[in-house]
PDB file of N, CA, C and O in Angstrom:
ATOM      1  N   UNK A   4     -15.387 -11.278   0.233  1.00  0.00           N
ATOM      2  CA  UNK A   4     -15.369 -11.431  -1.220  1.00  0.00           C
ATOM      3  C   UNK A   4     -14.493 -12.625  -1.616  1.00  0.00           C
ATOM      4  O   UNK A   4     -13.593 -13.011  -0.889  1.00  0.00           O
ATOM      5  N   UNK A   5     -14.767 -13.161  -2.780  1.00  0.00           N
ATOM      6  CA  UNK A   5     -14.025 -14.329  -3.236  1.00  0.00           C
ATOM      7  C   UNK A   5     -12.676 -13.915  -3.804  1.00  0.00           C
ATOM      8  O   UNK A   5     -12.430 -12.741  -4.085  1.00  0.00           O
ATOM      9  N   UNK A   6     -11.809 -14.884  -4.003  1.00  0.00           N
ATOM     10  CA  UNK A   6     -10.486 -14.618  -4.562  1.00  0.00           C
ATOM     11  C   UNK A   6     -10.605 -14.042  -5.971  1.00  0.00           C
ATOM     12  O   UNK A   6      -9.854 -13.142  -6.356  1.00  0.00           O
ATOM     13  N   UNK A   7     -11.586 -14.534  -6.731  1.00  0.00           N
ATOM     14  CA  UNK A   7     -11.804 -14.039  -8.093  1.00  0.00           C
ATOM     15  C   UNK A   7     -12.183 -12.555  -8.083  1.00  0.00           C
ATOM     16  O   UNK A   7     -11.678 -11.765  -8.872  1.00  0.00           O
ATOM     17  N   UNK A   8     -13.074 -12.194  -7.163  1.00  0.00           N
ATOM     18  CA  UNK A   8     -13.498 -10.796  -7.047  1.00  0.00           C
ATOM     19  C   UNK A   8     -12.322  -9.908  -6.633  1.00  0.00           C
ATOM     20  O   UNK A   8     -12.160  -8.804  -7.137  1.00  0.00           O
ATOM     21  N   UNK A   9     -11.487 -10.396  -5.718  1.00  0.00           N
ATOM     22  CA  UNK A   9     -10.316  -9.649  -5.274  1.00  0.00           C
ATOM     23  C   UNK A   9      -9.365  -9.394  -6.436  1.00  0.00           C
ATOM     24  O   UNK A   9      -8.832  -8.302  -6.589  1.00  0.00           O
ATOM     25  N   UNK A  10      -9.139 -10.415  -7.266  1.00  0.00           N
ATOM     26  CA  UNK A  10      -8.224 -10.261  -8.406  1.00  0.00           C
ATOM     27  C   UNK A  10      -8.760  -9.227  -9.391  1.00  0.00           C
ATOM     28  O   UNK A  10      -8.014  -8.418  -9.918  1.00  0.00           O
ATOM     29  N   UNK A  11     -10.083  -9.228  -9.637  1.00  0.00           N
ATOM     30  CA  UNK A  11     -10.686  -8.234 -10.526  1.00  0.00           C
ATOM     31  C   UNK A  11     -10.494  -6.839  -9.960  1.00  0.00           C
ATOM     32  O   UNK A  11     -10.162  -5.903 -10.669  1.00  0.00           O
ATOM     33  N   UNK A  12     -10.705  -6.718  -8.652  1.00  0.00           N
ATOM     34  CA  UNK A  12     -10.544  -5.426  -7.982  1.00  0.00           C
ATOM     35  C   UNK A  12      -9.109  -4.925  -8.133  1.00  0.00           C
ATOM     36  O   UNK A  12      -8.868  -3.753  -8.437  1.00  0.00           O
ATOM     37  N   UNK A  13      -8.152  -5.807  -7.938  1.00  0.00           N
ATOM     38  CA  UNK A  13      -6.740  -5.430  -8.068  1.00  0.00           C
ATOM     39  C   UNK A  13      -6.426  -5.036  -9.501  1.00  0.00           C
ATOM     40  O   UNK A  13      -5.735  -4.052  -9.751  1.00  0.00           O
ATOM     41  N   UNK A  14      -6.938  -5.778 -10.460  1.00  0.00           N
ATOM     42  CA  UNK A  14      -6.658  -5.490 -11.859  1.00  0.00           C
ATOM     43  C   UNK A  14      -7.282  -4.172 -12.301  1.00  0.00           C
ATOM     44  O   UNK A  14      -6.776  -3.514 -13.196  1.00  0.00           O
ATOM     45  N   UNK A  15      -8.376  -3.755 -11.676  1.00  0.00           N
ATOM     46  CA  UNK A  15      -9.063  -2.532 -12.061  1.00  0.00           C
ATOM     47  C   UNK A  15      -8.394  -1.281 -11.508  1.00  0.00           C
ATOM     48  O   UNK A  15      -8.760  -0.180 -11.869  1.00  0.00           O
ATOM     49  N   UNK A  16      -7.459  -1.408 -10.626  1.00  0.00           N
ATOM     50  CA  UNK A  16      -6.770  -0.271 -10.025  1.00  0.00           C
ATOM     51  C   UNK A  16      -5.273  -0.455 -10.271  1.00  0.00           C
ATOM     52  O   UNK A  16      -4.747  -1.539 -10.080  1.00  0.00           O
ATOM     53  N   UNK A  17      -4.616   0.600 -10.680  1.00  0.00           N
ATOM     54  CA  UNK A  17      -3.198   0.495 -11.007  1.00  0.00           C
ATOM     55  C   UNK A  17      -2.377   0.131  -9.776  1.00  0.00           C
ATOM     56  O   UNK A  17      -2.528   0.723  -8.718  1.00  0.00           O
ATOM     57  N   UNK A  18      -1.507  -0.840  -9.934  1.00  0.00           N
ATOM     58  CA  UNK A  18      -0.634  -1.274  -8.850  1.00  0.00           C
ATOM     59  C   UNK A  18       0.663  -0.491  -8.866  1.00  0.00           C
ATOM     60  O   UNK A  18       1.143  -0.075  -9.913  1.00  0.00           O
ATOM     61  N   UNK A  19       1.225  -0.294  -7.691  1.00  0.00           N
ATOM     62  CA  UNK A  19       2.509   0.373  -7.542  1.00  0.00           C
ATOM     63  C   UNK A  19       3.459  -0.549  -6.793  1.00  0.00           C
ATOM     64  O   UNK A  19       3.036  -1.307  -5.924  1.00  0.00           O
ATOM     65  N   UNK A  20       4.738  -0.437  -7.100  1.00  0.00           N
ATOM     66  CA  UNK A  20       5.764  -1.188  -6.376  1.00  0.00           C
ATOM     67  C   UNK A  20       6.350  -0.301  -5.283  1.00  0.00           C
ATOM     68  O   UNK A  20       6.074   0.906  -5.216  1.00  0.00           O
ATOM     69  N   UNK A  21       7.184  -0.882  -4.445  1.00  0.00           N
ATOM     70  CA  UNK A  21       7.891  -0.134  -3.405  1.00  0.00           C
ATOM     71  C   UNK A  21       8.690   0.997  -4.046  1.00  0.00           C
ATOM     72  O   UNK A  21       8.695   2.127  -3.562  1.00  0.00           O
ATOM     73  N   UNK A  22       9.355   0.687  -5.147  1.00  0.00           N
ATOM     74  CA  UNK A  22      10.195   1.676  -5.829  1.00  0.00           C
ATOM     75  C   UNK A  22       9.362   2.839  -6.370  1.00  0.00           C
ATOM     76  O   UNK A  22       9.773   3.998  -6.274  1.00  0.00           O
ATOM     77  N   UNK A  23       8.202   2.528  -6.929  1.00  0.00           N
ATOM     78  CA  UNK A  23       7.344   3.589  -7.465  1.00  0.00           C
ATOM     79  C   UNK A  23       6.830   4.501  -6.355  1.00  0.00           C
ATOM     80  O   UNK A  23       6.798   5.720  -6.517  1.00  0.00           O
ATOM     81  N   UNK A  24       6.433   3.907  -5.230  1.00  0.00           N
ATOM     82  CA  UNK A  24       5.935   4.709  -4.122  1.00  0.00           C
ATOM     83  C   UNK A  24       7.047   5.599  -3.569  1.00  0.00           C
ATOM     84  O   UNK A  24       6.818   6.762  -3.240  1.00  0.00           O
ATOM     85  N   UNK A  25       8.245   5.061  -3.511  1.00  0.00           N
ATOM     86  CA  UNK A  25       9.396   5.835  -3.038  1.00  0.00           C
ATOM     87  C   UNK A  25       9.649   7.029  -3.963  1.00  0.00           C
ATOM     88  O   UNK A  25       9.837   8.157  -3.503  1.00  0.00           O
ATOM     89  N   UNK A  26       9.596   6.782  -5.258  1.00  0.00           N
ATOM     90  CA  UNK A  26       9.861   7.837  -6.246  1.00  0.00           C
ATOM     91  C   UNK A  26       8.742   8.886  -6.263  1.00  0.00           C
ATOM     92  O   UNK A  26       9.007  10.087  -6.299  1.00  0.00           O
ATOM     93  N   UNK A  27       7.489   8.445  -6.218  1.00  0.00           N
ATOM     94  CA  UNK A  27       6.357   9.361  -6.365  1.00  0.00           C
ATOM     95  C   UNK A  27       6.014  10.138  -5.094  1.00  0.00           C
ATOM     96  O   UNK A  27       5.618  11.296  -5.173  1.00  0.00           O
ATOM     97  N   UNK A  28       6.137   9.511  -3.927  1.00  0.00           N
ATOM     98  CA  UNK A  28       5.763  10.186  -2.679  1.00  0.00           C
ATOM     99  C   UNK A  28       6.948  10.481  -1.763  1.00  0.00           C
ATOM    100  O   UNK A  28       6.789  11.127  -0.741  1.00  0.00           O
ATOM    101  N   UNK A  29       8.109   9.967  -2.120  1.00  0.00           N
ATOM    102  CA  UNK A  29       9.297  10.223  -1.303  1.00  0.00           C
ATOM    103  C   UNK A  29       9.338   9.427  -0.008  1.00  0.00           C
ATOM    104  O   UNK A  29      10.070   9.784   0.909  1.00  0.00           O
ATOM    105  N   UNK A  30       8.553   8.342   0.063  1.00  0.00           N
ATOM    106  CA  UNK A  30       8.586   7.479   1.250  1.00  0.00           C
ATOM    107  C   UNK A  30       9.671   6.423   1.051  1.00  0.00           C
ATOM    108  O   UNK A  30       9.570   5.580   0.162  1.00  0.00           O
ATOM    109  N   UNK A  31      10.709   6.474   1.876  1.00  0.00           N
ATOM    110  CA  UNK A  31      11.821   5.530   1.729  1.00  0.00           C
ATOM    111  C   UNK A  31      11.347   4.098   1.948  1.00  0.00           C
ATOM    112  O   UNK A  31      10.294   3.862   2.555  1.00  0.00           O
ATOM    113  N   UNK A  32      12.129   3.159   1.493  1.00  0.00           N
ATOM    114  CA  UNK A  32      11.807   1.737   1.685  1.00  0.00           C
ATOM    115  C   UNK A  32      11.657   1.415   3.172  1.00  0.00           C
ATOM    116  O   UNK A  32      10.770   0.680   3.576  1.00  0.00           O
ATOM    117  N   UNK A  33      12.568   1.969   3.977  1.00  0.00           N
ATOM    118  CA  UNK A  33      12.528   1.700   5.417  1.00  0.00           C
ATOM    119  C   UNK A  33      11.252   2.250   6.044  1.00  0.00           C
ATOM    120  O   UNK A  33      10.631   1.587   6.873  1.00  0.00           O
ATOM    121  N   UNK A  34      10.875   3.457   5.676  1.00  0.00           N
ATOM    122  CA  UNK A  34       9.652   4.046   6.219  1.00  0.00           C
ATOM    123  C   UNK A  34       8.426   3.256   5.771  1.00  0.00           C
ATOM    124  O   UNK A  34       7.515   3.007   6.563  1.00  0.00           O
ATOM    125  N   UNK A  35       8.414   2.819   4.516  1.00  0.00           N
ATOM    126  CA  UNK A  35       7.304   2.001   4.027  1.00  0.00           C
ATOM    127  C   UNK A  35       7.170   0.734   4.875  1.00  0.00           C
ATOM    128  O   UNK A  35       6.065   0.351   5.267  1.00  0.00           O
ATOM    129  N   UNK A  36       8.299   0.087   5.146  1.00  0.00           N
ATOM    130  CA  UNK A  36       8.277  -1.145   5.939  1.00  0.00           C
ATOM    131  C   UNK A  36       7.713  -0.876   7.336  1.00  0.00           C
ATOM    132  O   UNK A  36       6.882  -1.631   7.836  1.00  0.00           O
ATOM    133  N   UNK A  37       8.140   0.214   7.954  1.00  0.00           N
ATOM    134  CA  UNK A  37       7.649   0.562   9.289  1.00  0.00           C
ATOM    135  C   UNK A  37       6.144   0.825   9.254  1.00  0.00           C
ATOM    136  O   UNK A  37       5.410   0.385  10.136  1.00  0.00           O
ATOM    137  N   UNK A  38       5.689   1.560   8.239  1.00  0.00           N
ATOM    138  CA  UNK A  38       4.269   1.883   8.138  1.00  0.00           C
ATOM    139  C   UNK A  38       3.420   0.654   7.847  1.00  0.00           C
ATOM    140  O   UNK A  38       2.280   0.556   8.303  1.00  0.00           O
ATOM    141  N   UNK A  39       3.968  -0.308   7.087  1.00  0.00           N
ATOM    142  CA  UNK A  39       3.235  -1.563   6.851  1.00  0.00           C
ATOM    143  C   UNK A  39       3.121  -2.368   8.133  1.00  0.00           C
ATOM    144  O   UNK A  39       2.102  -2.987   8.409  1.00  0.00           O
ATOM    145  N   UNK A  40       4.166  -2.375   8.937  1.00  0.00           N
ATOM    146  CA  UNK A  40       4.198  -3.187  10.154  1.00  0.00           C
ATOM    147  C   UNK A  40       3.252  -2.665  11.229  1.00  0.00           C
ATOM    148  O   UNK A  40       2.917  -3.396  12.155  1.00  0.00           O
ATOM    149  N   UNK A  41       2.804  -1.419  11.110  1.00  0.00           N
ATOM    150  CA  UNK A  41       1.875  -0.875  12.097  1.00  0.00           C
ATOM    151  C   UNK A  41       0.580  -1.678  12.149  1.00  0.00           C
ATOM    152  O   UNK A  41      -0.096  -1.698  13.171  1.00  0.00           O
ATOM    153  N   UNK A  42       0.254  -2.366  11.060  1.00  0.00           N
ATOM    154  CA  UNK A  42      -0.947  -3.211  11.043  1.00  0.00           C
ATOM    155  C   UNK A  42      -0.852  -4.278  12.138  1.00  0.00           C
ATOM    156  O   UNK A  42      -1.818  -4.552  12.840  1.00  0.00           O
ATOM    157  N   UNK A  43       0.328  -4.849  12.305  1.00  0.00           N
ATOM    158  CA  UNK A  43       0.515  -5.927  13.275  1.00  0.00           C
ATOM    159  C   UNK A  43       0.537  -5.404  14.710  1.00  0.00           C
ATOM    160  O   UNK A  43       0.327  -6.152  15.645  1.00  0.00           O
ATOM    161  N   UNK A  44       0.783  -4.104  14.860  1.00  0.00           N
ATOM    162  CA  UNK A  44       0.795  -3.493  16.187  1.00  0.00           C
ATOM    163  C   UNK A  44      -0.569  -2.917  16.544  1.00  0.00           C
ATOM    164  O   UNK A  44      -0.731  -2.305  17.588  1.00  0.00           O
ATOM    165  N   UNK A  45      -1.551  -3.069  15.638  1.00  0.00           N
ATOM    166  CA  UNK A  45      -2.904  -2.616  15.918  1.00  0.00           C
ATOM    167  C   UNK A  45      -3.129  -1.132  15.674  1.00  0.00           C
ATOM    168  O   UNK A  45      -4.120  -0.574  16.113  1.00  0.00           O
ATOM    169  N   UNK A  46      -2.207  -0.474  14.982  1.00  0.00           N
ATOM    170  CA  UNK A  46      -2.351   0.944  14.678  1.00  0.00           C
ATOM    171  C   UNK A  46      -3.210   1.078  13.421  1.00  0.00           C
ATOM    172  O   UNK A  46      -2.899   0.479  12.393  1.00  0.00           O
ATOM    173  N   UNK A  47      -4.299   1.857  13.484  1.00  0.00           N
ATOM    174  CA  UNK A  47      -5.265   1.887  12.374  1.00  0.00           C
ATOM    175  C   UNK A  47      -4.757   2.523  11.076  1.00  0.00           C
ATOM    176  O   UNK A  47      -5.267   2.215  10.009  1.00  0.00           O
ATOM    177  N   UNK A  48      -3.757   3.395  11.118  1.00  0.00           N
ATOM    178  CA  UNK A  48      -3.314   4.084   9.908  1.00  0.00           C
ATOM    179  C   UNK A  48      -2.127   3.401   9.229  1.00  0.00           C
ATOM    180  O   UNK A  48      -1.255   4.064   8.679  1.00  0.00           O
ATOM    181  N   UNK A  49      -2.092   2.067   9.265  1.00  0.00           N
ATOM    182  CA  UNK A  49      -1.012   1.349   8.593  1.00  0.00           C
ATOM    183  C   UNK A  49      -1.110   1.541   7.082  1.00  0.00           C
ATOM    184  O   UNK A  49      -2.155   1.888   6.545  1.00  0.00           O
ATOM    185  N   UNK A  50      -0.011   1.345   6.404  1.00  0.00           N
ATOM    186  CA  UNK A  50       0.066   1.513   4.953  1.00  0.00           C
ATOM    187  C   UNK A  50      -0.574   0.303   4.269  1.00  0.00           C
ATOM    188  O   UNK A  50      -0.088  -0.825   4.403  1.00  0.00           O
ATOM    189  N   UNK A  51      -1.687   0.492   3.536  1.00  0.00           N
ATOM    190  CA  UNK A  51      -2.376  -0.647   2.911  1.00  0.00           C
ATOM    191  C   UNK A  51      -1.533  -1.237   1.782  1.00  0.00           C
ATOM    192  O   UNK A  51      -0.987  -0.504   0.951  1.00  0.00           O
ATOM    193  N   UNK A  52      -1.412  -2.561   1.775  1.00  0.00           N
ATOM    194  CA  UNK A  52      -0.552  -3.208   0.785  1.00  0.00           C
ATOM    195  C   UNK A  52      -1.004  -4.638   0.520  1.00  0.00           C
ATOM    196  O   UNK A  52      -1.843  -5.177   1.221  1.00  0.00           O
ATOM    197  N   UNK A  53      -0.405  -5.225  -0.522  1.00  0.00           N
ATOM    198  CA  UNK A  53      -0.641  -6.618  -0.906  1.00  0.00           C
ATOM    199  C   UNK A  53       0.713  -7.291  -1.009  1.00  0.00           C
ATOM    200  O   UNK A  53       1.689  -6.682  -1.449  1.00  0.00           O
ATOM    201  N   UNK A  54       0.784  -8.539  -0.609  1.00  0.00           N
ATOM    202  CA  UNK A  54       2.032  -9.287  -0.690  1.00  0.00           C
ATOM    203  C   UNK A  54       1.792 -10.522  -1.557  1.00  0.00           C
ATOM    204  O   UNK A  54       0.953 -11.363  -1.232  1.00  0.00           O
ATOM    205  N   UNK A  55       2.524 -10.595  -2.658  1.00  0.00           N
ATOM    206  CA  UNK A  55       2.401 -11.715  -3.585  1.00  0.00           C
ATOM    207  C   UNK A  55       3.801 -12.285  -3.815  1.00  0.00           C
ATOM    208  O   UNK A  55       4.679 -11.591  -4.329  1.00  0.00           O
ATOM    209  N   UNK A  56       3.995 -13.519  -3.394  1.00  0.00           N
ATOM    210  CA  UNK A  56       5.302 -14.185  -3.562  1.00  0.00           C
ATOM    211  C   UNK A  56       6.436 -13.307  -3.043  1.00  0.00           C
ATOM    212  O   UNK A  56       7.430 -13.063  -3.741  1.00  0.00           O
ATOM    213  N   UNK A  57       6.287 -12.803  -1.838  1.00  0.00           N
ATOM    214  CA  UNK A  57       7.291 -11.986  -1.151  1.00  0.00           C
ATOM    215  C   UNK A  57       7.509 -10.608  -1.782  1.00  0.00           C
ATOM    216  O   UNK A  57       8.427  -9.903  -1.420  1.00  0.00           O
ATOM    217  N   UNK A  58       6.689 -10.229  -2.750  1.00  0.00           N
ATOM    218  CA  UNK A  58       6.804  -8.917  -3.384  1.00  0.00           C
ATOM    219  C   UNK A  58       5.641  -8.055  -2.909  1.00  0.00           C
ATOM    220  O   UNK A  58       4.503  -8.507  -2.853  1.00  0.00           O
ATOM    221  N   UNK A  59       5.926  -6.813  -2.562  1.00  0.00           N
ATOM    222  CA  UNK A  59       4.922  -5.882  -2.035  1.00  0.00           C
ATOM    223  C   UNK A  59       4.364  -5.022  -3.161  1.00  0.00           C
ATOM    224  O   UNK A  59       5.115  -4.505  -3.996  1.00  0.00           O
ATOM    225  N   UNK A  60       3.040  -4.857  -3.159  1.00  0.00           N
ATOM    226  CA  UNK A  60       2.358  -3.982  -4.116  1.00  0.00           C
ATOM    227  C   UNK A  60       1.394  -3.086  -3.361  1.00  0.00           C
ATOM    228  O   UNK A  60       0.878  -3.454  -2.309  1.00  0.00           O
ATOM    229  N   UNK A  61       1.166  -1.920  -3.927  1.00  0.00           N
ATOM    230  CA  UNK A  61       0.188  -0.979  -3.394  1.00  0.00           C
ATOM    231  C   UNK A  61      -0.809  -0.648  -4.486  1.00  0.00           C
ATOM    232  O   UNK A  61      -0.439  -0.572  -5.658  1.00  0.00           O
ATOM    233  N   UNK A  62      -2.067  -0.412  -4.099  1.00  0.00           N
ATOM    234  CA  UNK A  62      -3.065   0.064  -5.050  1.00  0.00           C
ATOM    235  C   UNK A  62      -3.086   1.591  -4.966  1.00  0.00           C
ATOM    236  O   UNK A  62      -3.188   2.152  -3.878  1.00  0.00           O
ATOM    237  N   UNK A  63      -2.949   2.219  -6.114  1.00  0.00           N
ATOM    238  CA  UNK A  63      -2.848   3.675  -6.182  1.00  0.00           C
ATOM    239  C   UNK A  63      -4.015   4.368  -5.451  1.00  0.00           C
ATOM    240  O   UNK A  63      -3.804   5.306  -4.686  1.00  0.00           O
ATOM    241  N   UNK A  64      -5.226   3.893  -5.663  1.00  0.00           N
ATOM    242  CA  UNK A  64      -6.395   4.491  -5.031  1.00  0.00           C
ATOM    243  C   UNK A  64      -6.368   4.368  -3.511  1.00  0.00           C
ATOM    244  O   UNK A  64      -6.742   5.297  -2.795  1.00  0.00           O
ATOM    245  N   UNK A  65      -5.928   3.227  -3.008  1.00  0.00           N
ATOM    246  CA  UNK A  65      -5.847   3.016  -1.559  1.00  0.00           C
ATOM    247  C   UNK A  65      -4.772   3.899  -0.935  1.00  0.00           C
ATOM    248  O   UNK A  65      -4.933   4.395   0.174  1.00  0.00           O
ATOM    249  N   UNK A  66      -3.671   4.102  -1.656  1.00  0.00           N
ATOM    250  CA  UNK A  66      -2.598   4.970  -1.159  1.00  0.00           C
ATOM    251  C   UNK A  66      -3.099   6.413  -1.099  1.00  0.00           C
ATOM    252  O   UNK A  66      -2.836   7.139  -0.138  1.00  0.00           O
ATOM    253  N   UNK A  67      -3.865   6.832  -2.110  1.00  0.00           N
ATOM    254  CA  UNK A  67      -4.413   8.194  -2.118  1.00  0.00           C
ATOM    255  C   UNK A  67      -5.351   8.392  -0.922  1.00  0.00           C
ATOM    256  O   UNK A  67      -5.297   9.436  -0.253  1.00  0.00           O
ATOM    257  N   UNK A  68      -6.186   7.408  -0.629  1.00  0.00           N
ATOM    258  CA  UNK A  68      -7.093   7.489   0.530  1.00  0.00           C
ATOM    259  C   UNK A  68      -6.293   7.535   1.826  1.00  0.00           C
ATOM    260  O   UNK A  68      -6.583   8.318   2.728  1.00  0.00           O
ATOM    261  N   UNK A  69      -5.296   6.678   1.941  1.00  0.00           N
ATOM    262  CA  UNK A  69      -4.447   6.629   3.132  1.00  0.00           C
ATOM    263  C   UNK A  69      -3.750   7.968   3.339  1.00  0.00           C
ATOM    264  O   UNK A  69      -3.744   8.513   4.444  1.00  0.00           O
ATOM    265  N   UNK A  70      -3.196   8.520   2.273  1.00  0.00           N
ATOM    266  CA  UNK A  70      -2.473   9.784   2.335  1.00  0.00           C
ATOM    267  C   UNK A  70      -3.406  10.916   2.782  1.00  0.00           C
ATOM    268  O   UNK A  70      -3.010  11.792   3.542  1.00  0.00           O
ATOM    269  N   UNK A  71      -4.666  10.862   2.351  1.00  0.00           N
ATOM    270  CA  UNK A  71      -5.653  11.874   2.699  1.00  0.00           C
ATOM    271  C   UNK A  71      -5.968  11.920   4.197  1.00  0.00           C
ATOM    272  O   UNK A  71      -6.434  12.942   4.705  1.00  0.00           O
ATOM    273  N   UNK A  72      -5.717  10.834   4.919  1.00  0.00           N
ATOM    274  CA  UNK A  72      -5.978  10.787   6.350  1.00  0.00           C
ATOM    275  C   UNK A  72      -5.083  11.754   7.127  1.00  0.00           C
ATOM    276  O   UNK A  72      -5.359  12.077   8.272  1.00  0.00           O
ATOM    277  N   UNK A  73      -4.005  12.206   6.505  1.00  0.00           N
ATOM    278  CA  UNK A  73      -3.021  13.033   7.197  1.00  0.00           C
ATOM    279  C   UNK A  73      -3.146  14.512   6.834  1.00  0.00           C
ATOM    280  O   UNK A  73      -2.254  15.300   7.150  1.00  0.00           O
ATOM    281  N   UNK A  74      -4.251  14.889   6.225  1.00  0.00           N
ATOM    282  CA  UNK A  74      -4.479  16.281   5.848  1.00  0.00           C
ATOM    283  C   UNK A  74      -4.509  17.151   7.113  1.00  0.00           C
ATOM    284  O   UNK A  74      -5.192  16.830   8.078  1.00  0.00           O
ATOM    285  N   UNK A  75      -3.776  18.245   7.087  1.00  0.00           N
ATOM    286  CA  UNK A  75      -3.648  19.106   8.253  1.00  0.00           C
ATOM    287  C   UNK A  75      -4.690  20.217   8.237  1.00  0.00           C
ATOM    288  O   UNK A  75      -5.286  20.531   9.244  1.00  0.00           O
ATOM    289  N   UNK A  76      -4.902  20.836   7.097  1.00  0.00           N
ATOM    290  CA  UNK A  76      -5.851  21.956   7.047  1.00  0.00           C
ATOM    291  C   UNK A  76      -6.856  21.778   5.934  1.00  0.00           C
ATOM    292  O   UNK A  76      -6.681  21.063   5.027  1.00  0.00           O
TER     293      UNK A  76
END
């Protein structure tokens, strides 16, 4: 997809900051960093994120999908 399409997609879904994710799901900053880095280690369940000018953002819908992967029962 083009950069324009990506920006529309991002704008259509509410963005979250590191602080918001920590407050809403209880994932500490350190744990978030570790889960993001799993992408570079080839682990498929890394925490989906966007990096803009050194600032990390999460899309609420993508976090909900990611969180659903860990359902136990």
